[in-house]
Coordinates of C-alpha atoms in Angstrom, one line a residue:
X1 CA 0.2 -0.4 0.3
X2 CA 1.1 3.8 -1.3
X3 CA 0.2 5.7 0.5
X4 CA 0.6 9.2 0.0
X5 CA 0.3 13.1 1.3
X6 CA -0.7 16.1 -0.7
X7 CA -1.7 20.1 0.0
X8 CA 0.7 21.1 1.8
X9 CA 3.2 25.1 1.4
X10 CA 4.4 27.6 2.0
X11 CA 1.3 30.4 4.4
X12 CA 1.6 32.9 6.4
X13 CA 0.5 32.8 9.8
X14 CA -3.9 33.0 10.5
X15 CA -3.4 31.0 6.5
X16 CA -5.6 28.2 6.0
X17 CA -4.4 25.2 3.9
X18 CA -6.0 22.2 3.7
X19 CA -4.2 18.0 3.0
X20 CA -4.6 15.3 0.9
X21 CA -4.3 11.4 1.7
X22 CA -4.7 8.9 -0.4
X23 CA -3.4 5.3 -1.4
X24 CA -3.2 3.7 -4.4
X25 CA -3.8 0.3 -5.2
X26 CA -7.1 -0.1 -2.4
X27 CA -9.3 2.1 -0.3
X28 CA -9.1 3.5 2.8
X29 CA -12.2 2.7 3.8
X30 CA -11.8 0.5 6.3
X31 CA -9.1 0.9 8.6
X32 CA -8.5 4.2 10.4
X33 CA -6.2 7.2 8.9
X34 CA -4.1 9.3 11.4
X35 CA -1.9 12.6 10.3
X36 CA 1.4 12.6 12.3
X37 CA 3.2 16.2 11.8
X38 CA 7.8 16.4 11.9
X39 CA 9.5 19.5 12.1
X40 CA 13.2 20.5 12.4
X41 CA 15.1 18.9 14.9
X42 CA 11.5 16.9 16.5
X43 CA 10.2 13.2 17.8
X44 CA 7.1 13.2 14.9
X45 CA 4.2 13.3 16.9
X46 CA -0.1 12.8 16.1
X47 CA -2.2 15.6 14.7
X48 CA -5.7 13.9 13.5
X49 CA -6.6 10.6 13.6
X50 CA -10.0 9.4 12.3
X51 CA -11.8 6.2 12.5
X52 CA -12.8 3.9 9.3
X53 CA -16.1 5.5 10.3
X54 CA -15.7 8.5 10.9
X55 CA -17.2 7.9 14.8
X56 CA -14.6 8.2 16.2
X57 CA -12.2 11.0 15.7
X58 CA -9.0 12.4 18.5
X59 CA -6.7 15.6 17.8
X60 CA -3.3 17.1 19.8
X61 CA -3.8 19.2 22.5
X62 CA -2.5 22.0 19.9
X63 CA -4.4 21.6 17.3
X64 CA -7.7 20.8 18.5
X65 CA -10.7 24.2 17.5
X66 CA -8.1 25.0 14.1
X67 CA -7.8 21.7 12.7
X68 CA -10.2 19.0 11.7
X69 CA -10.0 15.9 10.0
X70 CA -13.3 14.3 7.7
X71 CA -13.6 11.6 5.5
X72 CA -14.4 12.0 1.8
X73 CA -17.7 10.1 1.4
X74 CA -16.4 7.2 -1.8
X75 CA -13.5 7.1 1.5
X76 CA -10.9 7.3 -1.3
X77 CA -9.1 9.9 0.7
X78 CA -8.8 11.9 4.1
X79 CA -8.3 16.2 4.6
X80 CA -6.7 17.4 7.4
X81 CA -8.3 21.0 7.3
X82 CA -5.8 23.2 8.7
X83 CA -7.1 26.5 10.2
X84 CA -5.7 30.1 11.5
X85 CA -2.3 28.5 11.0
X86 CA 0.6 29.4 13.5
X87 CA 4.7 29.3 12.6
X88 CA 4.9 26.3 15.2
X89 CA 2.8 23.9 13.1
X90 CA 5.3 24.0 10.4
X91 CA 6.8 20.7 9.2
X92 CA 6.4 17.8 7.3
X93 CA 3.4 16.1 7.4
X94 CA 2.7 12.8 6.6
X95 CA -0.3 10.6 7.1
X96 CA -0.7 6.6 8.2
X97 CA -3.5 4.8 8.0
X98 CA -4.0 1.4 11.0
X99 CA -4.2 -2.0 10.9
X100 CA -7.8 -2.0 11.9
X101 CA -10.4 0.1 12.5
X102 CA -9.7 2.1 14.9
X103 CA -7.3 5.2 15.2
X104 CA -4.1 3.5 15.7
X105 CA -1.9 0.8 15.0
X106 CA -0.4 2.9 12.3
X107 CA 0.5 0.5 9.7
X108 CA 2.0 2.5 6.6
X109 CA 3.5 5.3 6.0
X110 CA 3.5 7.9 3.7
X111 CA 5.9 10.4 2.6
X112 CA 4.9 13.7 4.1
X113 CA 4.7 17.8 2.0
X114 CA 5.5 19.8 4.0
X115 CA 4.0 22.6 5.5
X116 CA 5.5 26.2 6.0
X117 CA 4.1 28.9 8.0
X118 CA 5.8 32.4 7.9
X119 CA 5.3 35.1 11.6

């Protein structure tokens, strides 16, 4: 399974971006999907996760109220809407799919997309 994260870019503080995660060769409909990020010199951290049917959603405290994770109706993509971006949100963002339907037990990882937020 190949996951691909896209939608990153260079924005100013307060702007918005929408990231997308798609799977090549399979659907994401049966698996939990998560977004992670890794800033320079820091460890990768969990940002948000969504269960297979969207019934379970989890966010890191640092992004609650600003980021929204969602699935499209065809379940082929998972999105991360990022609003009110801050310079500290600057990182490479990765998506991952879980082994099962819930959030956690991450198994497949995609290549990341760079988000840079200028002050």
